[in-house]
Amino acid sequence: MDADIDRLRDEILASLAAAGDLAALEAVRISALGRKGRVTELTKSLGALPPEQRREVGQRVNVLKREIEAALATRAAELEASALERRLAAERIDITLPARERPQGRIHPVSQVAEEIAAIFADMGFAVAEGPDVEDDFHNFTALNFPPEHPARLMHDTFFLEATQDGQPLLLRTHTSPVQIRHMMAGPPPYRVIAPGRTYRCDSDMTHTPMFHQVEGLMIGRDVHMGHLKGCLIDFVHAFFERPDIKVRFRPSFFPFTEPSAEVDIGCRRGRDELVVGEGADWLEILGCGMVHPNVIRAVGLDPEDWQGFAFGMGIDRVAMLKYGIPDLRTFFEADLRWLRHYGFLPLDVPTTYAGLSR
Ligand code: DAH
């Protein structure tokens, strides 16, 4: 009898260990402890034993029952755990994002600086105006008070085109000042605009390229005076170079289209191979400006007794070189990707005066 119980125990425990899932385990439980299970049958057969044996064997069968129950519970827990394990593995969701490529494109320093300048003047109420690159003599010179045969026309190293208009050759604008004329002739005063764009002169060396960029400024009203001119431009210099301590000087100058005229210098220090803006005792010219000449106001059909104001013109490339320490102007237009990766700006670095122009 004892040997039978031991064998039964080994068989049941073996098939229990072999059960690969909960259903198989349940089958083992039924075949052992179910109503017709082998252990149950064994219990039933106890009645046939002589009383002295019945007690002892009965105890052993009870121990066997408890042992099997415990083994069933352990195995069930194991199977449940591994079933969960498998399910988690099967239903796994990849919630990681694919790596984003770093943007490769760069904004050219000229575009970036033009945006910076526009952002600063936008804060002062200036809108952006535009004009054509191909101009005529009237807008580029005559209306700007360049007298015929005036040497200033030659000073501009103008590119004349073969095409003519009203017998006069067309030309590539030598400055953005003709946009002043076009803007004033296009609508009634007051005016408050800047006009960034391409300009052309027949000239080429480290600081001159045949095509370069300027930004023009124009503010005309009934009582716009030189104080406004100075305030705007001093504020501009401080905002643009992001240093409120930069010294600014207005030096008398001459332009046909302004009277009085001035050039604006900023304080700088010239080292052996470097130029530091904003400190030192040297001066560096950055723009021309003045009160718009009465002849210009007249040329656009307004009465200079009623309307007056100021204008200025500045080289965008030039201030970009100063601000970002770019030594050679010609490299701006070589389309060298390594240069652009070094000096360019990320597309999302949109300059604003409140978030910091260049950060
Ligand atoms: N047009 C001038 C140039 O190209 C720059 C300039 C000077 C523009 C004075 C202005 C001004 O509007 O008032 O050199």
Tab-separated table of C-alpha atoms and ligand atoms in Angstrom:
chain	number	residue	atom	x	y	z
A	1	MET	CA	0.000	0.000	0.000
A	2	ASP	CA	2.775	2.435	0.970
A	3	ALA	CA	4.621	1.710	-2.255
A	4	ASP	CA	1.398	2.363	-4.201
A	5	ILE	CA	0.923	5.742	-2.528
A	6	ASP	CA	4.511	6.726	-3.239
A	7	ARG	CA	4.210	5.763	-6.886
A	8	LEU	CA	0.928	7.639	-7.208
A	9	ARG	CA	2.548	10.688	-5.617
A	10	ASP	CA	5.533	10.568	-8.004
A	11	GLU	CA	3.300	10.163	-11.046
A	12	ILE	CA	1.022	12.998	-10.111
A	13	LEU	CA	3.885	15.344	-9.235
A	14	ALA	CA	5.616	14.467	-12.524
A	15	SER	CA	2.548	15.155	-14.675
A	16	LEU	CA	1.954	18.311	-12.665
A	17	ALA	CA	5.476	19.513	-13.430
A	18	ALA	CA	4.946	18.610	-17.079
A	19	ALA	CA	1.720	20.643	-17.380
A	20	GLY	CA	2.602	23.422	-19.831
A	21	ASP	CA	-0.356	25.700	-19.191
A	22	LEU	CA	-3.223	26.261	-16.778
A	23	ALA	CA	-5.624	24.075	-18.762
A	24	ALA	CA	-3.230	21.111	-18.622
A	25	LEU	CA	-2.740	21.746	-14.932
A	26	GLU	CA	-6.483	21.716	-14.340
A	27	ALA	CA	-6.660	18.353	-16.138
A	28	VAL	CA	-4.004	17.011	-13.775
A	29	ARG	CA	-5.950	18.350	-10.773
A	30	ILE	CA	-9.153	16.655	-11.931
A	31	SER	CA	-7.409	13.364	-12.602
A	32	ALA	CA	-5.946	13.435	-9.073
A	33	LEU	CA	-8.401	15.232	-6.824
A	34	GLY	CA	-11.557	15.352	-8.937
A	35	ARG	CA	-14.637	13.349	-8.089
A	36	LYS	CA	-13.258	10.362	-9.947
A	37	GLY	CA	-9.635	11.314	-9.400
A	38	ARG	CA	-7.069	8.783	-8.355
A	39	VAL	CA	-6.524	10.243	-4.890
A	40	THR	CA	-10.281	10.489	-4.386
A	41	GLU	CA	-10.694	6.855	-5.418
A	42	LEU	CA	-7.949	5.989	-2.976
A	43	THR	CA	-9.806	7.779	-0.183
A	44	LYS	CA	-12.966	5.896	-1.072
A	45	SER	CA	-11.121	2.576	-0.982
A	46	LEU	CA	-10.063	3.234	2.620
A	47	GLY	CA	-13.394	1.893	3.836
A	48	ALA	CA	-12.425	-1.554	2.631
A	49	LEU	CA	-9.331	-1.678	4.826
A	50	PRO	CA	-9.224	-3.242	8.222
A	51	PRO	CA	-9.769	-0.538	10.892
A	52	GLU	CA	-6.204	-0.588	12.310
A	53	GLN	CA	-4.759	0.070	8.842
A	54	ARG	CA	-7.439	2.499	7.825
A	55	ARG	CA	-6.322	5.171	10.256
A	56	GLU	CA	-2.672	5.082	9.259
A	57	VAL	CA	-3.260	4.875	5.550
A	58	GLY	CA	-5.941	7.545	5.834
A	59	GLN	CA	-3.400	9.923	7.364
A	60	ARG	CA	-0.916	9.225	4.592
A	61	VAL	CA	-3.541	9.854	1.939
A	62	ASN	CA	-4.407	13.150	3.623
A	63	VAL	CA	-0.733	14.186	3.613
A	64	LEU	CA	-0.572	13.229	-0.063
A	65	LYS	CA	-3.670	15.299	-0.801
A	66	ARG	CA	-2.245	18.371	0.887
A	67	GLU	CA	1.089	17.912	-0.816
A	68	ILE	CA	-0.598	17.736	-4.218
A	69	GLU	CA	-2.774	20.765	-3.449
A	70	ALA	CA	0.286	22.798	-2.472
A	71	ALA	CA	2.197	21.662	-5.559
A	72	LEU	CA	-0.821	22.551	-7.722
A	73	ALA	CA	-0.941	26.056	-6.234
A	74	THR	CA	2.782	26.604	-6.740
A	75	ARG	CA	2.675	25.362	-10.318
A	76	ALA	CA	-0.423	27.431	-11.062
A	77	ALA	CA	1.350	30.558	-9.795
A	78	GLU	CA	4.362	29.730	-11.964
A	79	LEU	CA	2.218	29.200	-15.047
A	80	GLU	CA	0.256	32.374	-14.411
A	81	ALA	CA	3.449	34.376	-14.081
A	82	SER	CA	4.950	33.016	-17.265
A	83	ALA	CA	1.628	33.480	-19.123
A	84	LEU	CA	1.658	37.157	-18.070
A	85	GLU	CA	5.282	37.397	-19.087
A	86	ARG	CA	4.455	36.032	-22.554
A	87	ARG	CA	1.460	38.298	-22.949
A	88	LEU	CA	3.443	41.408	-22.025
A	89	ALA	CA	6.086	40.425	-24.530
A	90	ALA	CA	3.500	39.749	-27.259
A	91	GLU	CA	1.518	42.941	-26.667
A	92	ARG	CA	4.541	45.190	-26.287
A	93	ILE	CA	4.100	48.610	-27.872
A	94	ASP	CA	7.119	50.655	-28.892
A	95	ILE	CA	6.364	54.068	-27.474
A	96	THR	CA	9.765	55.554	-28.247
A	97	LEU	CA	9.911	58.176	-31.023
A	98	PRO	CA	12.230	57.631	-33.920
A	99	ALA	CA	15.262	59.882	-33.578
A	100	ARG	CA	14.692	63.192	-35.325
A	101	GLU	CA	17.294	64.254	-37.751
A	102	ARG	CA	18.988	67.497	-36.846
A	103	PRO	CA	18.006	70.131	-39.390
A	104	GLN	CA	20.813	70.563	-41.882
A	105	GLY	CA	19.739	73.781	-43.571
A	106	ARG	CA	21.040	77.088	-42.335
A	107	ILE	CA	19.784	80.630	-42.672
A	108	HIS	CA	22.349	82.856	-44.346
A	109	PRO	CA	23.728	85.607	-42.053
A	110	VAL	CA	22.443	88.267	-44.463
A	111	SER	CA	18.884	86.928	-44.184
A	112	GLN	CA	19.198	86.573	-40.423
A	113	VAL	CA	20.553	90.094	-39.944
A	114	ALA	CA	17.891	91.547	-42.265
A	115	GLU	CA	15.298	89.854	-40.016
A	116	GLU	CA	16.970	91.220	-36.912
A	117	ILE	CA	16.929	94.750	-38.332
A	118	ALA	CA	13.287	94.409	-39.385
A	119	ALA	CA	12.368	93.119	-35.904
A	120	ILE	CA	13.974	96.132	-34.205
A	121	PHE	CA	12.373	98.698	-36.502
A	122	ALA	CA	9.026	96.889	-36.386
A	123	ASP	CA	9.041	97.581	-32.647
A	124	MET	CA	9.403	101.281	-33.510
A	125	GLY	CA	6.461	101.131	-35.900
A	126	PHE	CA	8.318	100.766	-39.210
A	127	ALA	CA	6.760	98.588	-41.926
A	128	VAL	CA	8.794	96.882	-44.647
A	129	ALA	CA	8.668	98.334	-48.193
A	130	GLU	CA	10.128	96.900	-51.376
A	131	GLY	CA	11.250	98.098	-54.762
A	132	PRO	CA	12.728	96.564	-57.928
A	133	ASP	CA	16.406	95.747	-58.435
A	134	VAL	CA	16.241	97.147	-61.977
A	135	GLU	CA	15.709	100.874	-61.644
A	136	ASP	CA	15.565	103.917	-63.829
A	137	ASP	CA	17.540	107.105	-63.606
A	138	PHE	CA	14.630	109.037	-62.139
A	139	HIS	CA	14.151	106.848	-59.040
A	140	ASN	CA	17.807	105.999	-58.465
A	141	PHE	CA	19.220	109.518	-59.023
A	142	THR	CA	17.098	112.403	-60.266
A	143	ALA	CA	14.298	112.261	-57.712
A	144	LEU	CA	16.946	111.841	-55.013
A	145	ASN	CA	18.355	115.240	-55.935
A	146	PHE	CA	21.392	114.082	-57.868
A	147	PRO	CA	21.821	116.901	-60.421
A	148	PRO	CA	22.481	115.797	-64.023
A	149	GLU	CA	26.190	115.200	-64.626
A	150	HIS	CA	26.747	115.344	-60.877
A	151	PRO	CA	29.922	113.397	-59.958
A	152	ALA	CA	27.963	111.445	-57.328
A	153	ARG	CA	26.361	109.510	-60.169
A	154	LEU	CA	29.810	108.338	-61.183
A	155	MET	CA	30.836	107.669	-57.573
A	156	HIS	CA	28.173	105.014	-57.475
A	157	ASP	CA	29.936	102.860	-60.107
A	158	THR	CA	26.591	102.149	-61.681
A	159	PHE	CA	25.875	99.043	-63.749
A	160	PHE	CA	23.917	100.348	-66.729
A	161	LEU	CA	21.799	97.898	-68.690
A	162	GLU	CA	21.409	97.820	-72.456
A	163	ALA	CA	17.661	98.142	-72.079
A	164	THR	CA	16.338	101.669	-72.066
A	165	GLN	CA	13.189	103.391	-70.918
A	166	ASP	CA	12.155	106.765	-72.362
A	167	GLY	CA	15.561	106.977	-74.033
A	168	GLN	CA	17.382	106.539	-70.706
A	169	PRO	CA	19.319	103.370	-69.900
A	170	LEU	CA	17.895	101.221	-67.124
A	171	LEU	CA	20.310	100.334	-64.358
A	172	LEU	CA	20.797	98.095	-61.348
A	173	ARG	CA	19.952	100.168	-58.318
A	174	THR	CA	23.100	101.420	-56.621
A	175	HIS	CA	21.345	101.845	-53.269
A	176	THR	CA	17.982	101.194	-51.652
A	177	SER	CA	17.165	104.922	-51.570
A	178	PRO	CA	14.949	104.716	-54.712
A	179	VAL	CA	12.485	102.721	-52.588
A	180	GLN	CA	11.927	105.968	-50.633
A	181	ILE	CA	10.746	107.602	-53.852
A	182	ARG	CA	8.561	104.668	-54.914
A	183	HIS	CA	7.004	104.376	-51.478
A	184	MET	CA	6.207	108.087	-51.195
A	185	MET	CA	4.753	108.207	-54.715
A	186	ALA	CA	2.566	105.161	-54.036
A	187	GLY	CA	0.420	106.684	-51.281
A	188	PRO	CA	-0.210	109.607	-48.981
A	189	PRO	CA	2.005	110.573	-46.009
A	190	PRO	CA	2.903	109.985	-43.214
A	191	TYR	CA	5.488	107.293	-43.962
A	192	ARG	CA	7.437	105.021	-41.697
A	193	VAL	CA	9.210	102.206	-43.540
A	194	ILE	CA	12.408	100.320	-43.890
A	195	ALA	CA	13.417	98.792	-47.223
A	196	PRO	CA	15.953	95.978	-47.173
A	197	GLY	CA	17.248	94.580	-50.445
A	198	ARG	CA	19.955	93.928	-52.989
A	199	THR	CA	22.063	96.727	-54.393
A	200	TYR	CA	24.765	96.733	-57.078
A	201	ARG	CA	27.974	98.589	-57.779
A	202	CYS	CA	30.863	97.789	-60.078
A	203	ASP	CA	33.399	97.164	-57.325
A	204	SER	CA	35.129	94.120	-55.836
A	205	ASP	CA	37.631	93.577	-53.017
A	206	MET	CA	37.671	92.287	-49.425
A	207	THR	CA	34.976	94.728	-48.341
A	208	HIS	CA	33.134	95.272	-51.643
A	209	THR	CA	31.194	92.878	-53.858
A	210	PRO	CA	29.325	93.813	-57.051
A	211	MET	CA	26.090	92.801	-55.349
A	212	PHE	CA	25.533	93.645	-51.716
A	213	HIS	CA	22.648	94.448	-49.381
A	214	GLN	CA	21.354	97.641	-47.865
A	215	VAL	CA	18.468	98.626	-45.692
A	216	GLU	CA	16.875	101.988	-46.175
A	217	GLY	CA	14.843	103.805	-43.564
A	218	LEU	CA	12.341	106.593	-44.085
A	219	MET	CA	10.148	108.467	-41.657
A	220	ILE	CA	8.108	111.421	-42.859
A	221	GLY	CA	5.503	113.309	-40.875
A	222	ARG	CA	4.420	116.835	-40.103
A	223	ASP	CA	6.926	117.395	-37.325
A	224	VAL	CA	9.554	114.675	-37.560
A	225	HIS	CA	12.876	116.222	-36.605
A	226	MET	CA	16.542	115.400	-36.129
A	227	GLY	CA	15.904	114.358	-32.513
A	228	HIS	CA	13.719	111.530	-33.796
A	229	LEU	CA	16.444	110.518	-36.221
A	230	LYS	CA	19.041	110.372	-33.471
A	231	GLY	CA	16.779	108.582	-30.996
A	232	CYS	CA	15.772	105.901	-33.495
A	233	LEU	CA	19.281	105.213	-34.680
A	234	ILE	CA	20.896	105.195	-31.228
A	235	ASP	CA	18.206	102.800	-30.005
A	236	PHE	CA	18.746	100.711	-33.099
A	237	VAL	CA	22.501	100.410	-32.562
A	238	HIS	CA	22.052	99.357	-28.944
A	239	ALA	CA	19.375	96.809	-29.816
A	240	PHE	CA	21.198	95.427	-32.841
A	241	PHE	CA	24.574	94.895	-31.188
A	242	GLU	CA	22.756	93.814	-28.013
A	243	ARG	CA	24.922	96.155	-25.949
A	244	PRO	CA	23.301	99.260	-24.438
A	245	ASP	CA	26.721	100.718	-23.652
A	246	ILE	CA	27.923	101.148	-27.249
A	247	LYS	CA	29.011	104.702	-27.983
A	248	VAL	CA	27.312	106.322	-30.981
A	249	ARG	CA	28.503	109.467	-32.762
A	250	PHE	CA	26.848	111.543	-35.495
A	251	ARG	CA	29.453	113.066	-37.812
A	252	PRO	CA	28.497	115.698	-40.431
A	253	SER	CA	28.576	114.338	-43.962
A	254	PHE	CA	27.067	114.881	-47.394
A	255	PHE	CA	24.414	113.113	-49.436
A	256	PRO	CA	22.463	114.798	-52.236
A	257	PHE	CA	19.140	113.566	-50.810
A	258	THR	CA	19.537	114.782	-47.213
A	259	GLU	CA	20.206	118.128	-45.591
A	260	PRO	CA	21.739	118.130	-43.063
A	261	SER	CA	23.462	114.787	-43.560
A	262	ALA	CA	25.411	112.708	-41.104
A	263	GLU	CA	27.271	109.479	-40.829
A	264	VAL	CA	26.885	107.355	-37.738
A	265	ASP	CA	29.996	105.924	-36.116
A	266	ILE	CA	30.100	103.416	-33.303
A	267	GLY	CA	32.842	103.043	-30.712
A	268	CYS	CA	35.291	100.227	-31.362
A	269	ARG	CA	38.774	98.972	-30.708
A	270	ARG	CA	41.064	97.888	-33.493
A	271	GLY	CA	43.597	95.260	-32.491
A	272	ARG	CA	46.289	93.771	-34.658
A	273	ASP	CA	43.947	91.338	-36.398
A	274	GLU	CA	40.663	92.076	-34.747
A	275	LEU	CA	37.966	94.630	-34.442
A	276	VAL	CA	35.957	94.781	-31.244
A	277	VAL	CA	32.693	96.673	-31.433
A	278	GLY	CA	31.478	98.572	-28.401
A	279	GLU	CA	34.709	99.274	-26.569
A	280	GLY	CA	37.912	101.229	-27.122
A	281	ALA	CA	38.606	104.711	-28.417
A	282	ASP	CA	38.324	104.175	-32.189
A	283	TRP	CA	35.318	104.888	-34.360
A	284	LEU	CA	33.757	102.859	-37.135
A	285	GLU	CA	31.221	104.159	-39.648
A	286	ILE	CA	28.101	102.038	-39.970
A	287	LEU	CA	25.476	104.107	-41.771
A	288	GLY	CA	24.495	107.332	-43.523
A	289	CYS	CA	21.494	109.411	-42.615
A	290	GLY	CA	19.983	112.861	-42.621
A	291	MET	CA	16.867	114.988	-42.900
A	292	VAL	CA	15.213	114.315	-46.241
A	293	HIS	CA	16.087	117.149	-48.642
A	294	PRO	CA	13.177	119.474	-49.570
A	295	ASN	CA	13.916	118.752	-53.240
A	296	VAL	CA	13.203	115.043	-52.626
A	297	ILE	CA	9.914	115.864	-50.895
A	298	ARG	CA	9.033	118.066	-53.864
A	299	ALA	CA	10.046	115.381	-56.378
A	300	VAL	CA	7.380	113.036	-54.990
A	301	GLY	CA	4.729	115.760	-55.160
A	302	LEU	CA	4.589	116.844	-51.509
A	303	ASP	CA	5.087	120.283	-50.012
A	304	PRO	CA	8.246	120.405	-47.858
A	305	GLU	CA	6.565	123.146	-45.814
A	306	ASP	CA	4.064	120.497	-44.634
A	307	TRP	CA	6.074	117.294	-44.644
A	308	GLN	CA	9.511	116.558	-43.373
A	309	GLY	CA	11.461	113.699	-41.884
A	310	PHE	CA	14.554	111.618	-41.895
A	311	ALA	CA	16.113	108.828	-43.886
A	312	PHE	CA	19.020	106.480	-43.418
A	313	GLY	CA	20.856	103.799	-45.320
A	314	MET	CA	22.989	101.003	-43.982
A	315	GLY	CA	24.952	98.068	-45.400
A	316	ILE	CA	23.389	94.831	-44.144
A	317	ASP	CA	26.409	92.703	-45.032
A	318	ARG	CA	28.669	95.186	-43.321
A	319	VAL	CA	26.821	95.140	-40.002
A	320	ALA	CA	26.489	91.352	-40.264
A	321	MET	CA	30.288	91.113	-40.576
A	322	LEU	CA	30.708	93.361	-37.550
A	323	LYS	CA	28.170	91.639	-35.366
A	324	TYR	CA	29.149	88.057	-36.166
A	325	GLY	CA	32.888	88.535	-36.717
A	326	ILE	CA	32.986	87.532	-40.390
A	327	PRO	CA	36.229	88.859	-41.874
A	328	ASP	CA	35.751	88.725	-45.648
A	329	LEU	CA	32.647	90.014	-47.432
A	330	ARG	CA	33.274	87.921	-50.539
A	331	THR	CA	32.706	84.689	-48.585
A	332	PHE	CA	29.051	85.734	-48.158
A	333	PHE	CA	28.407	84.991	-51.798
A	334	GLU	CA	30.589	81.949	-52.452
A	335	ALA	CA	27.819	79.488	-51.543
A	336	ASP	CA	30.295	77.386	-49.568
A	337	LEU	CA	28.288	74.949	-47.421
A	338	ARG	CA	31.025	74.629	-44.805
A	339	TRP	CA	31.000	78.404	-44.401
A	340	LEU	CA	27.217	78.412	-44.152
A	341	ARG	CA	27.241	75.635	-41.536
A	342	HIS	CA	29.684	77.708	-39.507
A	343	TYR	CA	28.177	81.182	-39.848
A	344	GLY	CA	24.558	80.271	-40.628
A	345	PHE	CA	21.584	80.181	-38.275
A	346	LEU	CA	19.111	77.442	-37.454
A	347	PRO	CA	15.792	77.946	-39.221
A	348	LEU	CA	13.881	78.163	-35.950
A	349	ASP	CA	16.090	80.898	-34.520
A	350	VAL	CA	13.690	83.602	-35.585
A	351	PRO	CA	15.013	86.899	-34.256
A	352	THR	CA	12.647	88.864	-32.043
A	353	THR	CA	13.439	91.744	-29.758
A	354	TYR	CA	11.614	90.121	-26.822
A	355	ALA	CA	13.255	86.658	-27.056
A	356	GLY	CA	16.717	88.073	-27.782
A	357	LEU	CA	17.876	88.777	-31.316
A	358	SER	CA	20.749	86.348	-31.566
A	359	ARG	CA	20.555	84.562	-28.176
B	1	DAH	N1	22.134	105.739	-50.224
B	1	DAH	C1	23.345	105.958	-49.464
B	1	DAH	C2	24.457	105.071	-49.976
B	1	DAH	O1	24.193	104.134	-50.640
B	1	DAH	C3	23.110	105.663	-48.004
B	1	DAH	C4	22.202	106.668	-47.390
B	1	DAH	C5	22.724	107.774	-46.775
B	1	DAH	C6	20.836	106.501	-47.437
B	1	DAH	C7	21.909	108.709	-46.175
B	1	DAH	C8	20.005	107.439	-46.841
B	1	DAH	C9	20.558	108.544	-46.211
B	1	DAH	O2	18.681	107.328	-46.839
B	1	DAH	O3	19.733	109.454	-45.643
B	1	DAH	O4	25.597	105.334	-49.664
